[in-house]
Amino acid sequence: MALKLNKTLYRTVIITTFVAMNALIISGIGSAWVFLNTGADRTSMLHLEVPMDEVYRPEIHWSNLENPGRPIEEQTLGEITNDYLNAWHVRNIAFKKNDYYGIEDFYTDSARVRLYDNIDLNIKNNNWYKRTTLKHNGDIDFYSTDGTMVVFKDHNVEEYQEIYTGESLLHKEKDTTSYHVMMLLEDGFWRIRHLNEIENYIDTVKIADRNINLTLEKIKNLKGINYYPKDSPWDTFGKKFNDSVIDKDFKIIKKMGLNSIRIFVQYEDFGKSLVKDEKVQLLKIVLDLAEKNELEVLITLFDFYGDYDVSNWTLTNRHAEVIVKTFRNHPALLGWDLKNEPDLDFESRGRERVLGWLKQMMENIKRWDRNHPVTIGWSSPETAVELANQVDFISYHYYREASKFKDAYTVLENRVPDNKPKLLQEYGVSSYKGLWNLYMGANEQEQFEYYKEMQEVLYQEKIPFMFWTLYDFEKVPKAVAGNLPWKSKKQHFFGCLDSLGNQKPSFKILSNIKGSN
């Protein structure tokens, strides 16, 4: 009897285990099928170390989907697009690391051979590449009836690359190349079979001329200020955002006789390449309030950004594209300032790398917004000669003795194009003369004297200006001023109003705006 019970128990366990295992298998197959047919990011199953949105996001536009084969479905086009861009990304990584890893996921057997040969040659010559593409323009030629093959052209692909031997940069180049592409559907993924260069496509549609002359005339007459709310310096769009406070400040600025403000958009704070909608809405509120108070706004992008690496250009482009396209038609917008004091990154990041990033970013912003001028906020008059022929107006900062400003301005004026406005985008002096700046600092009366001398030169020479800043700040982030008290303490006292909102002597001279509205 015991033996019979044991046999029955064994049979029950075996049958239950068999049923459970089959259920798990069927469930797994079903989940995979759903995963592959819901538009989910299938690259998570492949050799990509981080999500594509975080590393590579070039523009891609499909201009023609009609073809002799079958109509191409929207979901299928999305899958082809994802796998095609993933193939470019993996190729870029392969040439950077000289490693085959991941290539087989996005290229068929025959297409891999050429890539492997190139990697082997690079290893032999001790070369490696940093590469990226910024823009793709697809045009479908053929999509097979069985849905397993697609042929298309990718016109005028904007490519950038840096060539290294060891750690030494040998050469960098920008190129525009067109490709004829064949992709095959294998194991649920689109893989590149052919990627051959063809003659570039010549677009016969004339790009509209830029319309910035009226704005440049406005810039010649700017009387403005660099603005942060007093309780949230370097964090305008953070947790302490208060539209009532900002509106009140804008009324003060307008009453002072000023006509413009400069504000700052931080790359990370706004979500990097995936710009946060809530931040965009806060920026819109600020622009709306500026319009209400008849103030024009110069927006400085990429504050606290300091990478510039060509591998990440697509990410910074997507960030800028969202912001520029969202606000390019806002009535309060005056123009775009690409970056605050990028020359301070020359030593740590390399001058050529920083300038290369600025050049390509400037080209794209001018393409996305043809009605507003673009500038760069250089840290000194001497550095403002950089890219002077490419920017629409010159911007520079000055934090030295007022008595030496005119000479520095004259030197700048003689070194840059005559026809471009030259904006003194930041200037000022701290009124801190406490323990840590007892001998080097200025008190409030000396701050007044500084501005008196500066304003006299600015009006005599008809130089547009934006001074630093409205308020003294009780707290200044360490990222701005560091930890050393003799450096950080003075950053608290640049305002013409103290941290309680009381007028300092300098408020009077900065409010005495000649020819103000």
Tab-separated table of N, CA, C and O in Angstrom, residues 173-241:
chain	number	residue	atom	x	y	z
A	173	GLU	N	37.761	65.919	-39.182
A	173	GLU	CA	37.134	66.315	-40.434
A	173	GLU	C	35.620	66.231	-40.348
A	173	GLU	O	35.053	65.460	-39.581
A	174	LYS	N	35.001	67.071	-41.154
A	174	LYS	CA	33.557	67.056	-41.352
A	174	LYS	C	33.312	66.640	-42.791
A	174	LYS	O	33.981	67.122	-43.702
A	175	ASP	N	32.359	65.763	-42.992
A	175	ASP	CA	32.102	65.276	-44.336
A	175	ASP	C	30.607	65.103	-44.536
A	175	ASP	O	29.855	64.903	-43.578
A	176	THR	N	30.177	65.191	-45.769
A	176	THR	CA	28.796	64.898	-46.137
A	176	THR	C	28.818	63.808	-47.189
A	176	THR	O	29.365	63.997	-48.279
A	177	THR	N	28.249	62.657	-46.874
A	177	THR	CA	28.310	61.486	-47.742
A	177	THR	C	26.922	60.883	-47.882
A	177	THR	O	26.139	60.868	-46.930
A	178	SER	N	26.618	60.386	-49.079
A	178	SER	CA	25.342	59.702	-49.308
A	178	SER	C	25.594	58.196	-49.471
A	178	SER	O	26.662	57.783	-49.936
A	179	TYR	N	24.595	57.391	-49.103
A	179	TYR	CA	24.760	55.931	-49.105
A	179	TYR	C	23.562	55.250	-49.757
A	179	TYR	O	22.418	55.718	-49.651
A	180	HIS	N	23.853	54.118	-50.411
A	180	HIS	CA	22.810	53.209	-50.864
A	180	HIS	C	22.812	52.034	-49.894
A	180	HIS	O	23.844	51.407	-49.658
A	181	VAL	N	21.656	51.744	-49.293
A	181	VAL	CA	21.588	50.810	-48.169
A	181	VAL	C	20.619	49.671	-48.481
A	181	VAL	O	19.521	49.903	-48.999
A	182	MET	N	21.031	48.456	-48.171
A	182	MET	CA	20.126	47.303	-48.185
A	182	MET	C	20.135	46.698	-46.791
A	182	MET	O	21.199	46.452	-46.213
A	183	MET	N	18.925	46.445	-46.246
A	183	MET	CA	18.806	45.797	-44.946
A	183	MET	C	17.920	44.568	-45.077
A	183	MET	O	16.923	44.578	-45.809
A	184	LEU	N	18.281	43.503	-44.360
A	184	LEU	CA	17.526	42.253	-44.369
A	184	LEU	C	16.989	41.977	-42.973
A	184	LEU	O	17.658	42.248	-41.968
A	185	LEU	N	15.778	41.412	-42.916
A	185	LEU	CA	15.170	41.028	-41.644
A	185	LEU	C	15.631	39.619	-41.300
A	185	LEU	O	15.278	38.648	-41.970
A	186	GLU	N	16.444	39.503	-40.235
A	186	GLU	CA	16.966	38.213	-39.809
A	186	GLU	C	16.723	38.047	-38.318
A	186	GLU	O	17.115	38.908	-37.524
A	187	ASP	N	16.061	36.963	-37.931
A	187	ASP	CA	15.818	36.663	-36.515
A	187	ASP	C	15.105	37.806	-35.795
A	187	ASP	O	15.366	38.070	-34.618
A	188	GLY	N	14.218	38.492	-36.519
A	188	GLY	CA	13.447	39.565	-35.896
A	188	GLY	C	14.144	40.912	-35.870
A	188	GLY	O	13.598	41.874	-35.308
A	189	PHE	N	15.347	41.010	-36.474
A	189	PHE	CA	16.093	42.262	-36.471
A	189	PHE	C	16.510	42.636	-37.889
A	189	PHE	O	16.809	41.780	-38.721
A	190	TRP	N	16.522	43.944	-38.154
A	190	TRP	CA	16.977	44.442	-39.449
A	190	TRP	C	18.487	44.644	-39.388
A	190	TRP	O	18.988	45.372	-38.550
A	191	ARG	N	19.181	43.960	-40.305
A	191	ARG	CA	20.636	44.046	-40.366
A	191	ARG	C	21.078	44.622	-41.709
A	191	ARG	O	20.460	44.361	-42.751
A	192	ILE	N	22.148	45.379	-41.701
A	192	ILE	CA	22.673	45.983	-42.929
A	192	ILE	C	23.382	44.921	-43.771
A	192	ILE	O	24.280	44.221	-43.277
A	193	ARG	N	22.965	44.798	-45.031
A	193	ARG	CA	23.619	43.896	-45.998
A	193	ARG	C	24.606	44.662	-46.861
A	193	ARG	O	25.701	44.205	-47.132
A	194	HIS	N	24.202	45.860	-47.291
A	194	HIS	CA	25.090	46.728	-48.087
A	194	HIS	C	25.010	48.144	-47.542
A	194	HIS	O	23.929	48.614	-47.177
A	195	LEU	N	26.139	48.843	-47.506
A	195	LEU	CA	26.190	50.268	-47.157
A	195	LEU	C	27.259	50.887	-48.054
A	195	LEU	O	28.432	50.970	-47.691
A	196	ASN	N	26.837	51.292	-49.248
A	196	ASN	CA	27.784	51.756	-50.264
A	196	ASN	C	27.635	53.253	-50.521
A	196	ASN	O	26.517	53.765	-50.606
A	197	GLU	N	28.751	53.933	-50.660
A	197	GLU	CA	28.731	55.372	-50.936
A	197	GLU	C	28.236	55.636	-52.349
A	197	GLU	O	28.570	54.907	-53.293
A	198	ILE	N	27.428	56.687	-52.489
A	198	ILE	CA	26.937	57.127	-53.792
A	198	ILE	C	27.105	58.642	-53.897
A	198	ILE	O	27.509	59.307	-52.938
A	199	GLU	N	26.790	59.182	-55.030
A	199	GLU	CA	26.920	60.628	-55.240
A	199	GLU	C	25.922	61.378	-54.360
A	199	GLU	O	24.773	60.940	-54.194
A	200	ASN	N	26.356	62.492	-53.788
A	200	ASN	CA	25.485	63.279	-52.911
A	200	ASN	C	24.306	63.849	-53.679
A	200	ASN	O	24.403	64.204	-54.857
A	201	TYR	N	23.205	63.952	-52.987
A	201	TYR	CA	21.965	64.504	-53.532
A	201	TYR	C	22.019	66.026	-53.450
A	201	TYR	O	22.359	66.606	-52.411
A	202	ILE	N	21.719	66.679	-54.562
A	202	ILE	CA	21.699	68.144	-54.596
A	202	ILE	C	20.262	68.619	-54.453
A	202	ILE	O	19.418	68.367	-55.319
A	203	ASP	N	19.975	69.272	-53.337
A	203	ASP	CA	18.622	69.757	-53.062
A	203	ASP	C	18.398	71.054	-53.828
A	203	ASP	O	19.113	72.040	-53.643
A	204	THR	N	17.394	71.044	-54.715
A	204	THR	CA	17.118	72.227	-55.538
A	204	THR	C	16.223	73.235	-54.825
A	204	THR	O	16.013	74.333	-55.331
A	205	VAL	N	15.707	72.866	-53.659
A	205	VAL	CA	14.858	73.789	-52.897
A	205	VAL	C	15.742	74.795	-52.184
A	205	VAL	O	16.619	74.436	-51.393
A	206	LYS	N	15.538	76.062	-52.467
A	206	LYS	CA	16.370	77.106	-51.868
A	206	LYS	C	15.995	77.312	-50.406
A	206	LYS	O	14.841	77.436	-50.067
A	207	ILE	N	17.019	77.276	-49.553
A	207	ILE	CA	16.792	77.531	-48.136
A	207	ILE	C	16.565	79.021	-47.930
A	207	ILE	O	17.286	79.860	-48.471
A	208	ALA	N	15.570	79.344	-47.163
A	208	ALA	CA	15.241	80.758	-46.945
A	208	ALA	C	16.398	81.482	-46.277
A	208	ALA	O	17.104	80.934	-45.434
A	209	ASP	N	16.610	82.729	-46.707
A	209	ASP	CA	17.658	83.541	-46.096
A	209	ASP	C	17.298	83.849	-44.653
A	209	ASP	O	16.132	83.887	-44.273
A	210	ARG	N	18.322	84.070	-43.853
A	210	ARG	CA	18.095	84.425	-42.458
A	210	ARG	C	17.635	85.877	-42.382
A	210	ARG	O	18.080	86.736	-43.134
A	211	ASN	N	16.739	86.117	-41.439
A	211	ASN	CA	16.139	87.439	-41.300
A	211	ASN	C	16.450	87.982	-39.907
A	211	ASN	O	15.630	87.907	-38.998
A	212	ILE	N	17.669	88.510	-39.733
A	212	ILE	CA	18.109	88.914	-38.394
A	212	ILE	C	18.523	90.382	-38.310
A	212	ILE	O	18.928	90.847	-37.241
A	213	ASN	N	18.418	91.112	-39.380
A	213	ASN	CA	18.935	92.490	-39.386
A	213	ASN	C	18.246	93.389	-38.363
A	213	ASN	O	18.903	94.192	-37.677
A	214	LEU	N	16.932	93.277	-38.239
A	214	LEU	CA	16.213	94.128	-37.284
A	214	LEU	C	16.633	93.815	-35.848
A	214	LEU	O	16.788	94.711	-35.019
A	215	THR	N	16.830	92.535	-35.561
A	215	THR	CA	17.257	92.150	-34.212
A	215	THR	C	18.665	92.650	-33.930
A	215	THR	O	18.968	93.090	-32.802
A	216	LEU	N	19.542	92.603	-34.910
A	216	LEU	CA	20.903	93.106	-34.714
A	216	LEU	C	20.888	94.602	-34.407
A	216	LEU	O	21.717	95.089	-33.624
A	217	GLU	N	19.957	95.325	-34.995
A	217	GLU	CA	19.831	96.751	-34.669
A	217	GLU	C	19.400	96.935	-33.213
A	217	GLU	O	19.852	97.848	-32.528
A	218	LYS	N	18.523	96.053	-32.739
A	218	LYS	CA	18.110	96.116	-31.334
A	218	LYS	C	19.301	95.877	-30.409
A	218	LYS	O	19.446	96.526	-29.376
A	219	ILE	N	20.142	94.931	-30.798
A	219	ILE	CA	21.284	94.575	-29.949
A	219	ILE	C	22.234	95.759	-29.797
A	219	ILE	O	22.845	95.938	-28.733
A	220	LYS	N	22.341	96.566	-30.804
A	220	LYS	CA	23.201	97.749	-30.716
A	220	LYS	C	22.727	98.714	-29.629
A	220	LYS	O	23.502	99.535	-29.142
A	221	ASN	N	21.458	98.592	-29.238
A	221	ASN	CA	20.893	99.510	-28.236
A	221	ASN	C	20.505	98.804	-26.934
A	221	ASN	O	19.692	99.317	-26.169
A	222	LEU	N	21.109	97.655	-26.682
A	222	LEU	CA	20.755	96.914	-25.468
A	222	LEU	C	21.243	97.626	-24.214
A	222	LEU	O	22.375	98.097	-24.136
A	223	LYS	N	20.370	97.657	-23.236
A	223	LYS	CA	20.698	98.072	-21.869
A	223	LYS	C	20.074	97.019	-20.979
A	223	LYS	O	18.881	97.063	-20.697
A	224	GLY	N	20.877	96.064	-20.561
A	224	GLY	CA	20.276	94.896	-19.927
A	224	GLY	C	21.014	94.406	-18.699
A	224	GLY	O	21.950	95.034	-18.197
A	225	ILE	N	20.561	93.246	-18.236
A	225	ILE	CA	21.045	92.685	-16.986
A	225	ILE	C	21.051	91.164	-17.075
A	225	ILE	O	20.205	90.561	-17.744
A	226	ASN	N	22.025	90.521	-16.426
A	226	ASN	CA	22.024	89.078	-16.240
A	226	ASN	C	21.138	88.779	-15.033
A	226	ASN	O	21.371	89.316	-13.942
A	227	TYR	N	20.156	87.906	-15.214
A	227	TYR	CA	19.124	87.764	-14.191
A	227	TYR	C	19.066	86.383	-13.567
A	227	TYR	O	19.035	85.356	-14.257
A	228	TYR	N	19.037	86.371	-12.225
A	228	TYR	CA	18.611	85.236	-11.405
A	228	TYR	C	17.725	85.775	-10.289
A	228	TYR	O	17.988	86.863	-9.753
A	229	PRO	N	16.680	85.041	-9.885
A	229	PRO	CA	15.923	85.418	-8.688
A	229	PRO	C	16.848	85.388	-7.465
A	229	PRO	O	17.758	84.562	-7.395
A	230	LYS	N	16.603	86.235	-6.505
A	230	LYS	CA	17.551	86.365	-5.379
A	230	LYS	C	17.612	85.115	-4.499
A	230	LYS	O	18.641	84.842	-3.887
A	231	ASP	N	16.531	84.343	-4.435
A	231	ASP	CA	16.532	83.155	-3.582
A	231	ASP	C	16.868	81.861	-4.325
A	231	ASP	O	16.902	80.786	-3.709
A	232	SER	N	17.117	81.952	-5.616
A	232	SER	CA	17.469	80.744	-6.383
A	232	SER	C	18.516	81.062	-7.453
A	232	SER	O	18.296	80.815	-8.634
A	233	PRO	N	19.657	81.621	-7.044
A	233	PRO	CA	20.706	81.911	-8.026
A	233	PRO	C	21.243	80.636	-8.662
A	233	PRO	O	21.415	79.628	-7.979
A	234	TRP	N	21.494	80.680	-9.964
A	234	TRP	CA	21.956	79.537	-10.747
A	234	TRP	C	20.967	78.371	-10.676
A	234	TRP	O	21.328	77.230	-10.939
A	235	ASP	N	19.736	78.661	-10.343
A	235	ASP	CA	18.705	77.621	-10.265
A	235	ASP	C	17.333	78.228	-10.530
A	235	ASP	O	16.369	77.953	-9.812
A	236	THR	N	17.234	79.043	-11.567
A	236	THR	CA	15.996	79.760	-11.870
A	236	THR	C	14.806	78.828	-12.011
A	236	THR	O	13.700	79.138	-11.561
A	237	PHE	N	15.025	77.646	-12.614
A	237	PHE	CA	13.916	76.750	-12.944
A	237	PHE	C	13.824	75.567	-11.979
A	237	PHE	O	13.317	74.508	-12.327
A	238	GLY	N	14.320	75.761	-10.760
A	238	GLY	CA	14.324	74.705	-9.760
A	238	GLY	C	13.096	74.709	-8.878
A	238	GLY	O	12.044	75.273	-9.211
A	239	LYS	N	13.218	74.113	-7.690
A	239	LYS	CA	12.079	73.919	-6.782
A	239	LYS	C	11.524	75.233	-6.251
A	239	LYS	O	10.353	75.301	-5.861
A	240	LYS	N	12.341	76.280	-6.218
A	240	LYS	CA	11.875	77.563	-5.688
A	240	LYS	C	11.291	78.473	-6.767
A	240	LYS	O	11.059	79.657	-6.515
A	241	PHE	N	11.041	77.938	-7.945
A	241	PHE	CA	10.475	78.760	-9.026
A	241	PHE	C	9.174	79.414	-8.568
A	241	PHE	O	8.275	78.755	-8.062
